[in-house]
Each structure stands twice: as structure tokens, then as C-alpha cells.
Short mmCIF file of C-alpha atoms in Angstrom, two decimals:
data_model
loop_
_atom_site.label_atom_id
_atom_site.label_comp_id
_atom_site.label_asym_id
_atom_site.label_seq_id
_atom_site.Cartn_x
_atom_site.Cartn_y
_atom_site.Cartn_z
CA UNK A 1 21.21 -27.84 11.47
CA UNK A 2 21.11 -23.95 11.13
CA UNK A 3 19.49 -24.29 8.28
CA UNK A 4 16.45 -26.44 9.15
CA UNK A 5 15.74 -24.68 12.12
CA UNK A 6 15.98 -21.02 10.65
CA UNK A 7 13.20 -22.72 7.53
CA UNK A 8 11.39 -24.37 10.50
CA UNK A 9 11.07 -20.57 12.39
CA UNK A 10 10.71 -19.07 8.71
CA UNK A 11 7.71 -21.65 8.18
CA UNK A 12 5.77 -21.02 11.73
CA UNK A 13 6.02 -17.05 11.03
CA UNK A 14 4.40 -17.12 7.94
CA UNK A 15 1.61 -19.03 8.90
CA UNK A 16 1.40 -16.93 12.25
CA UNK A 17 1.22 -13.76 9.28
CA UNK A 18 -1.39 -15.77 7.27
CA UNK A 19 -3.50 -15.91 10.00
CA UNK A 20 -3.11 -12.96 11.73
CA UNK A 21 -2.44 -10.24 9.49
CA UNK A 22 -5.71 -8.26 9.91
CA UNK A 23 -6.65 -7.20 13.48
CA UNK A 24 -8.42 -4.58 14.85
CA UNK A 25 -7.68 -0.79 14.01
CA UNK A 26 -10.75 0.64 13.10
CA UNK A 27 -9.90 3.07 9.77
CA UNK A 28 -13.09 3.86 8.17
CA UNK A 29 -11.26 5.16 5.34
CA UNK A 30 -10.09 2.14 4.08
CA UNK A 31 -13.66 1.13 3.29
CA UNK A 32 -12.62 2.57 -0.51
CA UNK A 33 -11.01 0.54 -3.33
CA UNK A 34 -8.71 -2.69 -1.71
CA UNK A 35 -8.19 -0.86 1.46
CA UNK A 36 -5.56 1.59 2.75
CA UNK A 37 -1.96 0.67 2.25
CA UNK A 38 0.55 1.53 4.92
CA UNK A 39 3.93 0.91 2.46
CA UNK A 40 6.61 1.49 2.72
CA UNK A 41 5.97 2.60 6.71
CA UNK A 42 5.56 -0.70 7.72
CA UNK A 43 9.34 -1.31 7.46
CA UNK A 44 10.99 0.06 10.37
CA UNK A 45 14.41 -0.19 8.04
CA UNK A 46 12.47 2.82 6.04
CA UNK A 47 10.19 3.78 8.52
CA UNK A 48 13.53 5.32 10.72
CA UNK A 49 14.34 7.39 7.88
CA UNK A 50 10.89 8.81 7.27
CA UNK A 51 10.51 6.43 4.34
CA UNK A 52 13.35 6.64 2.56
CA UNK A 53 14.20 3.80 0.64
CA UNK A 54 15.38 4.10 -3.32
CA UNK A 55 18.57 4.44 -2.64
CA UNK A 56 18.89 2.11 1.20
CA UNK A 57 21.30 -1.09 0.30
CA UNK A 58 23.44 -3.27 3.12
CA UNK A 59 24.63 -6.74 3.59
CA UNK A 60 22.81 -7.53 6.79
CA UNK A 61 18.83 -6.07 5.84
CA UNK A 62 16.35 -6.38 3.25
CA UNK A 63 15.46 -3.59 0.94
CA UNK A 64 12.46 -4.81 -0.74
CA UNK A 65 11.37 -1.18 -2.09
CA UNK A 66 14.23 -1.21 -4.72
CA UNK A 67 14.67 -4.66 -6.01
CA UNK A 68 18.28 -3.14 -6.96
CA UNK A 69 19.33 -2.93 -2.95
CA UNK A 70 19.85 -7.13 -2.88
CA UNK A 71 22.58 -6.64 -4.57
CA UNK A 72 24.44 -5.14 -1.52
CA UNK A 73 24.07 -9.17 0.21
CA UNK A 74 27.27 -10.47 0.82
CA UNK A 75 28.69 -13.54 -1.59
CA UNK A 76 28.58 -15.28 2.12
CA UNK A 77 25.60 -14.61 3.59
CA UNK A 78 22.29 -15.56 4.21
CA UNK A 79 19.94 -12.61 5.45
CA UNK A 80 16.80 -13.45 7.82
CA UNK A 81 14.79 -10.06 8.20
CA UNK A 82 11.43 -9.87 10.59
CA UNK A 83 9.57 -7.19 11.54
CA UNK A 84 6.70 -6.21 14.23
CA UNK A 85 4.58 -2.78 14.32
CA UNK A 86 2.19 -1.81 17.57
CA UNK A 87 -0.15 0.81 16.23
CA UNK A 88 -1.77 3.22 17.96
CA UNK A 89 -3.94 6.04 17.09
CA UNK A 90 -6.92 8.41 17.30
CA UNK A 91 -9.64 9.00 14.61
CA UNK A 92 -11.00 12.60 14.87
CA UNK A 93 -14.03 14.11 13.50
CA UNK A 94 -14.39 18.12 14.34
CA UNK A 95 -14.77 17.45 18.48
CA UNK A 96 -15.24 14.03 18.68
CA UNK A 97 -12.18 11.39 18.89
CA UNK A 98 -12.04 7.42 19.39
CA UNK A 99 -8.72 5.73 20.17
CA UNK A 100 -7.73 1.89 19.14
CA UNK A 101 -4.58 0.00 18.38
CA UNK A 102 -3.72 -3.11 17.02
CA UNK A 103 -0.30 -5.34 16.70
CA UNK A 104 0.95 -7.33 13.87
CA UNK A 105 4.03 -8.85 11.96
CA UNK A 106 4.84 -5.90 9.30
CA UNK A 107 7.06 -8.24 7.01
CA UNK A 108 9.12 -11.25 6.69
CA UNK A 109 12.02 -11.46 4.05
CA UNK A 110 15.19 -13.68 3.50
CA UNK A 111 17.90 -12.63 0.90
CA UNK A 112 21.04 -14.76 -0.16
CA UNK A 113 23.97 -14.92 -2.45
CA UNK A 114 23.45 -17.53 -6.02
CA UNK A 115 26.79 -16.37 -7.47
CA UNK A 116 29.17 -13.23 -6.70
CA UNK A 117 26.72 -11.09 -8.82
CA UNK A 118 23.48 -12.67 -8.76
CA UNK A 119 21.72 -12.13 -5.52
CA UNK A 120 18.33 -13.75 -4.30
CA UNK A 121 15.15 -12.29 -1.94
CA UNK A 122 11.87 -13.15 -1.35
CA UNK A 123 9.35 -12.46 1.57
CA UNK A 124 5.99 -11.92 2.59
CA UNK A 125 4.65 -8.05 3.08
CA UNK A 126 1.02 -6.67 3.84
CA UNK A 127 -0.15 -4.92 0.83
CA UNK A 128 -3.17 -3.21 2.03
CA UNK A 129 -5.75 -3.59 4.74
CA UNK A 130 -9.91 -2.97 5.51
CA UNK A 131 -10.79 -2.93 8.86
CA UNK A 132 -13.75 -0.42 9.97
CA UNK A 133 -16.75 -0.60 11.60
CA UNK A 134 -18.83 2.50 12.17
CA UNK A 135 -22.47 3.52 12.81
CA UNK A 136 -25.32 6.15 12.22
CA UNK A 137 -28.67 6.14 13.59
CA UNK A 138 -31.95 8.39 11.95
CA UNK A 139 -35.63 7.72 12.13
CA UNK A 140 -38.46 7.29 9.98
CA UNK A 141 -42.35 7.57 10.40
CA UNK A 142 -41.11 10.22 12.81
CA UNK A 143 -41.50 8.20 15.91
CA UNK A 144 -38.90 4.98 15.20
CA UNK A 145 -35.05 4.32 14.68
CA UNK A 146 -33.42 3.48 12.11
CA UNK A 147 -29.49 1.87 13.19
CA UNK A 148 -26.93 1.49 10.18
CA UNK A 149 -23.83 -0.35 10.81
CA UNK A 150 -20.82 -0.29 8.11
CA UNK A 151 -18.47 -2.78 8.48
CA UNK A 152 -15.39 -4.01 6.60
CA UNK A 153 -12.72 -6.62 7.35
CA UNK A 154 -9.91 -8.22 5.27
CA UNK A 155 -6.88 -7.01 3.38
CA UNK A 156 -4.53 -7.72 1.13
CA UNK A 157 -1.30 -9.57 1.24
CA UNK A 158 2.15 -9.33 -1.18
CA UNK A 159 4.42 -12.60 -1.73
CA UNK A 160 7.45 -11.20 -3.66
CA UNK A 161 11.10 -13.09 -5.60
CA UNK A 162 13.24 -10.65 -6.11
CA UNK A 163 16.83 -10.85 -8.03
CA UNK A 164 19.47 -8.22 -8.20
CA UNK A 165 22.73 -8.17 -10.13
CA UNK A 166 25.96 -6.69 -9.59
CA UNK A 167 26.61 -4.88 -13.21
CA UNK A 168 29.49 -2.51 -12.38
CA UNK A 169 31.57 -3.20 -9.30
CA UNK A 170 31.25 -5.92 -6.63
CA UNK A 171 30.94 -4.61 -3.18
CA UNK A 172 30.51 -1.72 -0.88
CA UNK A 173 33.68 0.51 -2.24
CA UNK A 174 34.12 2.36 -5.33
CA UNK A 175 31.69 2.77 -8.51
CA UNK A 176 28.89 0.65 -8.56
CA UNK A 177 26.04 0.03 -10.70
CA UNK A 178 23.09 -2.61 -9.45
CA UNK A 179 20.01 -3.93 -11.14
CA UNK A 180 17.31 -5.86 -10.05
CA UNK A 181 13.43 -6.57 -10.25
CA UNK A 182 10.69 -8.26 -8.42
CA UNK A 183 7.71 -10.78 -9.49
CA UNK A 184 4.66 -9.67 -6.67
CA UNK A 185 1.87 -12.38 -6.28
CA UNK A 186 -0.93 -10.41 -4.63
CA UNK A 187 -3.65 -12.18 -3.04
CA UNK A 188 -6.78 -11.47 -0.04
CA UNK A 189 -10.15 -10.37 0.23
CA UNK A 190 -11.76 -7.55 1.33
CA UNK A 191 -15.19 -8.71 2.59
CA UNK A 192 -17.77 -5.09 3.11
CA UNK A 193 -21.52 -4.93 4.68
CA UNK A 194 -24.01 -2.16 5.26
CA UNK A 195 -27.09 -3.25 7.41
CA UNK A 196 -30.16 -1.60 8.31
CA UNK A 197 -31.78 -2.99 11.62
CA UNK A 198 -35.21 -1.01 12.59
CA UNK A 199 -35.71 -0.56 16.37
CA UNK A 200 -38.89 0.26 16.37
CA UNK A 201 -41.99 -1.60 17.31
CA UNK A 202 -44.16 -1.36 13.99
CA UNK A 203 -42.48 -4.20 11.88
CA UNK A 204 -45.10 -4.70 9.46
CA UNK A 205 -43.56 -3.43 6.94
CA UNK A 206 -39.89 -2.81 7.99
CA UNK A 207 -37.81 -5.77 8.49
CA UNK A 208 -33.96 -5.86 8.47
CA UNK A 209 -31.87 -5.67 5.38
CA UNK A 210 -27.99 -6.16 4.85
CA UNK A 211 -25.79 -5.39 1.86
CA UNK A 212 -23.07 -7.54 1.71
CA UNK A 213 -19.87 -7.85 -1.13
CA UNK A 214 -16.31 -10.23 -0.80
CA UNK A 215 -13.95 -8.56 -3.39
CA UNK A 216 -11.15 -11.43 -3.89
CA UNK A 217 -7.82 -11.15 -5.61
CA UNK A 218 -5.16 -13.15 -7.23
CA UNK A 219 -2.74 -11.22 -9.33
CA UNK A 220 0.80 -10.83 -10.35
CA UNK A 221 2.72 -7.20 -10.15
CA UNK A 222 6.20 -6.34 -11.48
CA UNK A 223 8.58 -3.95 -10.59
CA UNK A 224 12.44 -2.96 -11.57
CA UNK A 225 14.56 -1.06 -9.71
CA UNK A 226 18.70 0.66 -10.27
CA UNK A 227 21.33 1.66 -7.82
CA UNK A 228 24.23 3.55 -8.77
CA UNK A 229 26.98 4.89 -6.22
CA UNK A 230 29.75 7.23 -7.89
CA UNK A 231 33.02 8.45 -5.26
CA UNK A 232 33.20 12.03 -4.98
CA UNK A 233 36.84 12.39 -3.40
CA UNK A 234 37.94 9.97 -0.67
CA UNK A 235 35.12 11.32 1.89
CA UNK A 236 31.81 11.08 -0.01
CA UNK A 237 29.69 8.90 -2.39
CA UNK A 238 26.70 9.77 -4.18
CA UNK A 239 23.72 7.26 -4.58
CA UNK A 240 20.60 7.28 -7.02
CA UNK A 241 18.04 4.88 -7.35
CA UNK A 242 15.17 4.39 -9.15
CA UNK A 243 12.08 2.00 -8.60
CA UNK A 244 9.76 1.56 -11.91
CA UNK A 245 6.38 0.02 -11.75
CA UNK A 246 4.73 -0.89 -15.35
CA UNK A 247 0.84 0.23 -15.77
CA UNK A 248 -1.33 -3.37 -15.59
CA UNK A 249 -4.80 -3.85 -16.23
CA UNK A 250 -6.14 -6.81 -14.06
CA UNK A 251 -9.18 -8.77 -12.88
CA UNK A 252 -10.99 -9.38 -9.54
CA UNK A 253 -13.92 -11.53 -8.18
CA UNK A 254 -16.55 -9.85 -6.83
CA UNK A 255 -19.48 -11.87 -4.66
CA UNK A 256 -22.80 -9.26 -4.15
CA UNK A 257 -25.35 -10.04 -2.24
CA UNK A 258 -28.57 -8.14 -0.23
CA UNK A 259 -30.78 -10.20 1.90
CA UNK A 260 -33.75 -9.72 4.60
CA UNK A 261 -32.35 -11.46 8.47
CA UNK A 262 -33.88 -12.03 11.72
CA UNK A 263 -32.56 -9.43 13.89
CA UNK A 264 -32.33 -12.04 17.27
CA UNK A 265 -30.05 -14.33 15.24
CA UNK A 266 -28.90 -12.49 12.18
CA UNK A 267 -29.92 -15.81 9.95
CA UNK A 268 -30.94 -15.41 6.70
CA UNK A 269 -34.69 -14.69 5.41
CA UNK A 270 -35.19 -13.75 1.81
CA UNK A 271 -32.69 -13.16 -0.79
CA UNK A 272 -33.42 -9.77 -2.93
CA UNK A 273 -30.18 -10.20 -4.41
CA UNK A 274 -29.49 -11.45 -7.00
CA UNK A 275 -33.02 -12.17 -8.26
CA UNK A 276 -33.71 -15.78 -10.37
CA UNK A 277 -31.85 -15.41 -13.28
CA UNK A 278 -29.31 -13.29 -12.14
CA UNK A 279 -25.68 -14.19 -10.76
CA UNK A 280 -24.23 -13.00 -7.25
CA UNK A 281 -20.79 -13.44 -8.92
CA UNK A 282 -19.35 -10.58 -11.38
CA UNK A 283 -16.00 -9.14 -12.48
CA UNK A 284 -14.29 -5.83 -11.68
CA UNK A 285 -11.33 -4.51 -12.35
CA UNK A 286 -7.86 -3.52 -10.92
CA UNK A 287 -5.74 -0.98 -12.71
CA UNK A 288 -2.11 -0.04 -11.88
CA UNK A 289 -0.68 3.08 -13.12
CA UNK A 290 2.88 3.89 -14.17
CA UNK A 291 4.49 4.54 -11.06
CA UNK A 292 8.07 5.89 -10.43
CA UNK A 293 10.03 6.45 -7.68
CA UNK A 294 13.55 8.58 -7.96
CA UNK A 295 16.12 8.81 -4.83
CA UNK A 296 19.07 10.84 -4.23
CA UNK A 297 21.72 10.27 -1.33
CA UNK A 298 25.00 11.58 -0.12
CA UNK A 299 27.10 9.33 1.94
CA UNK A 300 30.12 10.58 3.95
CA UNK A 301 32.83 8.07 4.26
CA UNK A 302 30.31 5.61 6.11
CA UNK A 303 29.62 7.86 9.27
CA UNK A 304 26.49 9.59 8.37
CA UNK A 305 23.82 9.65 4.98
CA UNK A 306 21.50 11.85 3.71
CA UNK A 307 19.03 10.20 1.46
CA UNK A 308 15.42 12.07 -0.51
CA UNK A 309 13.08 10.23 -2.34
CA UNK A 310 9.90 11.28 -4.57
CA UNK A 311 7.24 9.03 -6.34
CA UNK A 312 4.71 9.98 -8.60
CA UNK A 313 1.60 7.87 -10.06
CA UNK A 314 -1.50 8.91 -12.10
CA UNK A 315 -3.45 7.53 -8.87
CA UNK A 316 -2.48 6.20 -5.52
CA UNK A 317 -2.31 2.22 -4.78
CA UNK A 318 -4.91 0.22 -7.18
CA UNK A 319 -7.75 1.44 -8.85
CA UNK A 320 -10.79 -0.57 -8.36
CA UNK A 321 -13.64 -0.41 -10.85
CA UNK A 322 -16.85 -2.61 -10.40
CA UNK A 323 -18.37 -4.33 -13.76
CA UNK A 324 -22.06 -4.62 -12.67
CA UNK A 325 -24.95 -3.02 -13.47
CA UNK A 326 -26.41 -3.59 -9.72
CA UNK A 327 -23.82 -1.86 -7.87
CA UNK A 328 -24.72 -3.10 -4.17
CA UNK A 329 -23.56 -0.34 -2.21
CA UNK A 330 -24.14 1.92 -5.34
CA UNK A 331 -21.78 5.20 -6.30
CA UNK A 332 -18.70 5.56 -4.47
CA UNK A 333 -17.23 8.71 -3.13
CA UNK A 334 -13.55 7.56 -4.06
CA UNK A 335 -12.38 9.35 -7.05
CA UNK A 336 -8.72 8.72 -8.77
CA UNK A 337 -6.83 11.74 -8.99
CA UNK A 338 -2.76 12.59 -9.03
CA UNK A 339 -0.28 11.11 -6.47
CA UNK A 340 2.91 12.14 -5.00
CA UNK A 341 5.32 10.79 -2.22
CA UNK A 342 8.11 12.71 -0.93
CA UNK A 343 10.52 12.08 2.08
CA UNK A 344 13.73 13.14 3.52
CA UNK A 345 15.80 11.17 5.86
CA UNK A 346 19.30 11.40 7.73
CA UNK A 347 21.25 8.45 9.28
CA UNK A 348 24.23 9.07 12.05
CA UNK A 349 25.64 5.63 11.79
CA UNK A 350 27.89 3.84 14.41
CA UNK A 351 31.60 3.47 14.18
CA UNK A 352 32.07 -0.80 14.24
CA UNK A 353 35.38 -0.23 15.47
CA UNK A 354 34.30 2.07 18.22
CA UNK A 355 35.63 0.71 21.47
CA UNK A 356 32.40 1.35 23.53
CA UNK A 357 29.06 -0.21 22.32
CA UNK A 358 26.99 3.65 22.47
CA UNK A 359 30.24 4.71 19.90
CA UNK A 360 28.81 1.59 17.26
CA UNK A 361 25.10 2.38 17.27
CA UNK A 362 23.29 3.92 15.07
CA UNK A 363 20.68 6.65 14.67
CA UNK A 364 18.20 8.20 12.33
CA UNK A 365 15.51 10.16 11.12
CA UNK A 366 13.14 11.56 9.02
CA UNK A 367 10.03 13.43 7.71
CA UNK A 368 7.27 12.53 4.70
CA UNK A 369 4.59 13.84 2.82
CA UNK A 370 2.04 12.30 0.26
CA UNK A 371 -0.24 14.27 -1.70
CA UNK A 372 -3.25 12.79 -3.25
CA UNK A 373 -3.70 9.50 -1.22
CA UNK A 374 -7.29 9.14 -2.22
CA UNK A 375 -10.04 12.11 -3.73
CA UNK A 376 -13.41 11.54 -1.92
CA UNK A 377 -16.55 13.68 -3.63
CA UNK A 378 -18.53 15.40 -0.52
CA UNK A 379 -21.30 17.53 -0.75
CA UNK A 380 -20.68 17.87 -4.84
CA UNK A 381 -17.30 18.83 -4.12
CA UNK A 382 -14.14 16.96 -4.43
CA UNK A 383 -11.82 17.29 -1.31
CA UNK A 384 -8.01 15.62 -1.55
CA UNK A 385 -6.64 13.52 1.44
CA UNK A 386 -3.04 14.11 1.97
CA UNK A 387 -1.14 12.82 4.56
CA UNK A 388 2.44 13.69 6.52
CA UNK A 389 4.52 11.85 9.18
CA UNK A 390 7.98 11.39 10.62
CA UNK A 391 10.37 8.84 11.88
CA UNK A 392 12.97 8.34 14.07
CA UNK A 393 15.10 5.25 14.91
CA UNK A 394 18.08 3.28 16.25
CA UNK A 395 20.26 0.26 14.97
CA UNK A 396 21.71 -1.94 17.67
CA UNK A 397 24.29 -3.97 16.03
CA UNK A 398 24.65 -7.63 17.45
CA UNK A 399 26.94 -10.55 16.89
CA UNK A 400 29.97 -7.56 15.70
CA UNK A 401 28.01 -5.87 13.58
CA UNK A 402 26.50 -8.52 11.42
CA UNK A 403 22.99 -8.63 13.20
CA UNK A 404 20.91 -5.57 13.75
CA UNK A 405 18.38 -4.87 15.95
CA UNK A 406 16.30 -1.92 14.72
CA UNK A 407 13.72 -0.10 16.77
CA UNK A 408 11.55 2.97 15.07
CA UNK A 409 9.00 5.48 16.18
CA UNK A 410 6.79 6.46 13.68
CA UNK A 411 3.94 9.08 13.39
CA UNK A 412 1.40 9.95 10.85
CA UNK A 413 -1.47 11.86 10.29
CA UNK A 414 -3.93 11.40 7.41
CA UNK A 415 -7.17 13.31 6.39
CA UNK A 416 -8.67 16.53 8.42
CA UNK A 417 -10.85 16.69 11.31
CA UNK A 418 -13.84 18.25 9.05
CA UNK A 419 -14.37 15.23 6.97
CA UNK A 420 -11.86 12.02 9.25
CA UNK A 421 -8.57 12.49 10.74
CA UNK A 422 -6.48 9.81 11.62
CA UNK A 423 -3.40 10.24 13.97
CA UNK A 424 -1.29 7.73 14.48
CA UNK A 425 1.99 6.45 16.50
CA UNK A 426 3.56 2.93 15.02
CA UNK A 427 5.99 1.43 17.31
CA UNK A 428 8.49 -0.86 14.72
CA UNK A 429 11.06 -3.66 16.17
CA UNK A 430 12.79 -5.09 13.21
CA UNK A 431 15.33 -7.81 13.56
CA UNK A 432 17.99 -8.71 10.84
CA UNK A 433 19.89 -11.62 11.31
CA UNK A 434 22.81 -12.03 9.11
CA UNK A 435 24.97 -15.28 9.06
CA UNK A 436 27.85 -16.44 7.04
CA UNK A 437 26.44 -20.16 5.54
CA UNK A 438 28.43 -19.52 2.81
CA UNK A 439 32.28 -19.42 4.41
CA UNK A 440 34.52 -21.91 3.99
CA UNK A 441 37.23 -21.28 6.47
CA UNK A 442 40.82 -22.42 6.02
CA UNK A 443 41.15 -23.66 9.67
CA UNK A 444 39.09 -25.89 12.06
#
């Protein structure tokens, strides 16, 4: 009965995810490419640490970051992880600010035991997200008003199956050396509009015009990840991991269209795009460059970690090229330039056998920085968004230890108030439930 109901609460989430996963933070910059990705923040298991996570691994949470990590399930258990995020933030331009905030499920994941060395994960994880609306008013003819709304909605969402295998050593103690890798199924839309509405009386020869492109994607990423723990004396152990992401060349659908409405109803009027003879559907392309991620750690006898992590990539997320010769929005300001990840996290972590509760809980955290998140050409020059951020966190254990209940603060900032400056605060609740399905015991 455990069973059915946990599949029958894993089945409702996911379509509550399916449906919900895009809400309303307004991010202009995620108007570029596939939209903005938020990974590996949106994991409050990582998020705590300041987003480490190459060399996280435990019997009772979900690492999907390192592939390698599932290895750490125990041969009894079956792991349920589920996150939320609240997200709040400002977007600043030189003296001007707007606040919004938005609430979502971050991630859902399940991990379990096939034999004493082969373990099992899958889950559902946002991948990236577009949601932006912004606008600009100028005139023309000297007397009337021109509005120009840019909107964007949609994102993009990751189904992963993960395996990890137990190569050298079985367990938590001793030298050990895990392997792993994960199949990702990408898939979403990202649906963009510019529209010119003329507020002027003289509409003889103005009328309304909207731009207007779906970008739709079905792909398949892989990635392989290592662990490797090494004793040093009876007090410490060192951990390494590495995540590995191959380079892929792959294919989108793209849907352009520019049309004349009626401003009272926004209906359609004329189609200017695509003309007779021409098709509104075209495809672009996605390319993934080699990415790798290296992480160091230094465990001391289970009572506190310190874990650093860098990544490096030719470019940051996917690289989206359009294949038409009738760009609709026409040349993008995105440019593709070198990326870099770094963060550094600590962990105090709770004595189990601690006779009062505060003596068993955990805490952490942690500081990032990424350099080269996206290269935007203004004004003929080329300016480089970085970003920076920290977490902090605590693990309630539940049920002795099994269960956790993780809370993390998170805080970011990306971009700089002369071009767009986001600041934001991400509120994470992640809940890990870990039961023993697996355990025969030797007395009723």
C-alpha cells in the first residue's frame, strides 16, 4: 500500500509541475537563447552549500548534478525527494527598481537500489525559463506615440534516468570509487512577441503590427559523472568528483510569424509573414559545448565537510542559432563567449546520536560565482554578465535520521544596474523521504 500511494502522490506532483512550472517573475534577460537557467540553485540540497554539488552523495537525498552520487542509496531503500522555491527579487536599472516574485516546485526525483551496486534515479527538473514582459514608448510624426511591448513566456523542462555503480567499495566507510551517468530528455517552448500599437489619432497609415516566434524543443542530453573518497587517517576522507557533459549538435522548431491586429480585440488582420510561397515553420539549432565540472571535499569523521567545485564550458547553457533568412526579431545582442562556475561550501552536520534534537541538526553554507553567463553587444561594445550569490541552510532530520527536512536561503545577484540588475532572495523547502521497502526483517 506504501507503494501505490507514494506513485499516486509522485503522479499528482508531476502533473501539478507540468502545469505550473512557469509563473510570473518578470526577467527580461531571459528573452536570449532558451531562457535563463537557474541550475543547480534550484536544489536547496546544493543551494545550502552555495552550489556545491560534484562531490554531495547520501542515502536519504538525490544528487542529480553528479550521476555518480546515486550510488550512495542504500541496498534498502527507496528515496522520494521534492522540492519548493519562493522567489523574490528586484530588477534595477541605474535609479529605477521593480519588485516581483513567483513560487514553484524546483524538482521532483526518486532513487532506489536494483542490486547492491547498481543504483537507480530519475526525476523531473526545470531546465530553463522565459518569462518577461517590458515596455518602451517614442513618437513619430512628432506629435503621436508609439507603445512597444516585449513579451516572453515559456521554458524549458529536464526528465532525467540516471544509474550509478558501486566500482570500488560498497558503502559509506573506507575507499570508494562510484560511477554513474544520466540520459536527459529535454522538452518546452519558449513562445516571444514584440508589438507595436500606435496611440495616436492619424491611423491612415499606421496600424498595429506584432512579431511573434514559438521556439519548441525535443532533445536528448547525456552526462557522466565519478566519485572517489580515499581515508586520510581515522579522522578525515577526501572526496573528488567529476561531472562530464559531451558537446551535441541538435535541432529545434521554430514557428515565425508578423501580422497587422485590431488594437480593441487584438484579432488578426493581415499576415506579412510569411508571404505566399513562403513557410512560417524553419529549423534552428541547439549546440552544447564540452562542459566539465571538477569538485574537491574534505570530510572530518562525519561532523563537518568542506566541499569546492569549478565548471568550465566554451559557452554558458545552450547555444541557440536561427536557420532563416527572415530573422523576425532580426540580430540578437546575445553573443557566446567563455563560462566559468565556481563555489565553496561548508556543512556542520548533526550528531544522530546526540541526545537532544538541536545536537542532530544540521547546518550549512556557502558562496558562488559565475563568470560569463551570457555576452550581450551594447552600443558596439560587448559587455559580460557575471553573476554571484550565497547560501545558507539547515537539515532537520525526521523519522531517526532517515528523512530530512531541508530549508535554504539563497541570494543572487546577476548583471549591473547600467545595463539590468537582478537581485534576488530564493526561499528553498526540500523534503527527502527515505524508507526501507527493501528490508526483510527476521521478526514480526
Amino acid at each position: 500500500m506504501k507503494i501505490r500511494q507514494t506513485l499516486t502522490i509522485m503522479a499528482m506532483v508531476c502533473a501539478v509541475v507540468c502545469a505550473e512550472a512557469q509563473n510570473g517573475f518578470n526577467v527580461p534577460l531571459s528573452q536570449f537563447g532558451i531562457g535563463l537557467s537557474d541550475q543547480p540553485y534550484n536544489n536547496p540540497i546544493v543551494t545550502r552549500m552555495g552550489g556545491t554539488a560534484y562531490t554531495l552523495t547520501g542515502n536519504n537525498f538525490v544528487n542529480p548534478f553528479n550521476p555518480a552520487s546515486y550510488a550512495g542509496i542504500e541496498s534498502e531503500s527507496f528515496v522520494f525527494d521534492m522540492g519548493l522555491g519562493i522567489q523574490m527579487g528586484t530588477l534595477r536599472h541605474d535609479n529605477d527598481h521593480l519588485w516581483d516574485a513567483d513560487g514553484n516546485i524546483a524538482y521532483l526525483t526518486v532513487a532506489m537500489p536494483i542490486t547492491r551496486w547498481w543504483k537507480l534515479a530519475g526525476g523531473l527538473l526545470p531546465y530553463s525559463s522565459a518569462d518577461y514582459e517590458s515596455v518602451a514608448q517614442g513618437s513619430y510624426m512628432d506629435s503621436n506615440v508609439v507603445k512597444t511591448v516585449y513579451d516572453g513566456t515559456g521554458g524549458v523542462n529536464q526528465v532525467f534516468l540516471g544509474s550509478a555503480f558501486n566500482l570500488i567499495g560498497n558503502g559509506r566507510e573506507g575507499r570508494r570509487l562510484q560511477g554513474g551517468f544520466n540520459v536527459n530528455y529535454l522538452v518546452g517552448n519558449v513562445q516571444r512577441a514584440i508589438s507595436y500599437s500606435f496611440q495616436g489619432n492619424d491611423s491612415t497609415y499606421y496600424i498595429n503590427v506584432r512579431r511573434y516566434k514559438k521556439t519548441s524543443l525535443s532533445n536528448v542530453l547525456f552526462d557522466l559523472g565519478a566519485q572517489y573518497f580515499e581515508p586520510l587517517g581515522e579522522h578525515y576522507t577526501l572526496g573528488i568528483g567529476v561531472n562530464y557533459k559531451p558537446a551535441r549538435q541538435m535541432h529545434v522548431k521554430d514557428l515565425a510569424l508578423k501580422y497587422t491586429y485590431h488594437p480593441s480585440d487584438e484579432t488578426l488582420v493581415d499576415t506579412i509573414f510569411p508571404a505566399r510561397g513562403e513557410d512560417a515553420e524553419y529549423q534552428s539549432d541547439l549546440l552544447l559545448d564540452h562542459t566539465i565540472g571538477v569538485g574537491v571535499s574534505l570530510e572530518h569523521n562525519g561532523r563537518w565537510m568542506v566541499a569546492a567545485d569549478a565548471t568550465f564550458a566554451g559557452w554558458s547553457g545552450l547555444k541557440y542559432i536561427e536557420n532563416s533568412d527572415h530573422p523576425i526579431f532580426g540580430e540578437t545582442a546575445l553573443q557566446y563567449g567563455p563560462y566559468s562556475r565556481y563555489a565553496l561550501g561548508f556543512e556542520r552536520r548533526g550528531d544522530m546520536d546526540a541526545p537532544r534534537y538541536l545536537g542532530r541538526i544540521s547546518w550549512s553554507l556557502g558562496v558562488h560565482r559565475e563568470l560569463g553567463t551570457m555576452y550581450l553587444t551594447i552600443d558596439d561594445t560587448q559587455r559580460q554578465i557575471n553573476e554571484w550569490g550565497a547560501g545558507l541552510g539547515v537539515t532537520l532530520p525526521m523519522r531517526k535520521g532517515r528523512s530530512l527536512l531541508t530549508i535554504s536561503l539563497g541570494y543572487s545577484q546577476l548583471g549591473t544596474r547600467d545595463i539590468l540588475q537582478r537581485n534576488s532572495l530564493t526561499v528553498g523547502i526540500s523534503v527527502s523521504s527515505c524508507e526501507r521497502w527493501f528490508f526483510k526483517r527476521k521478526f514480526d
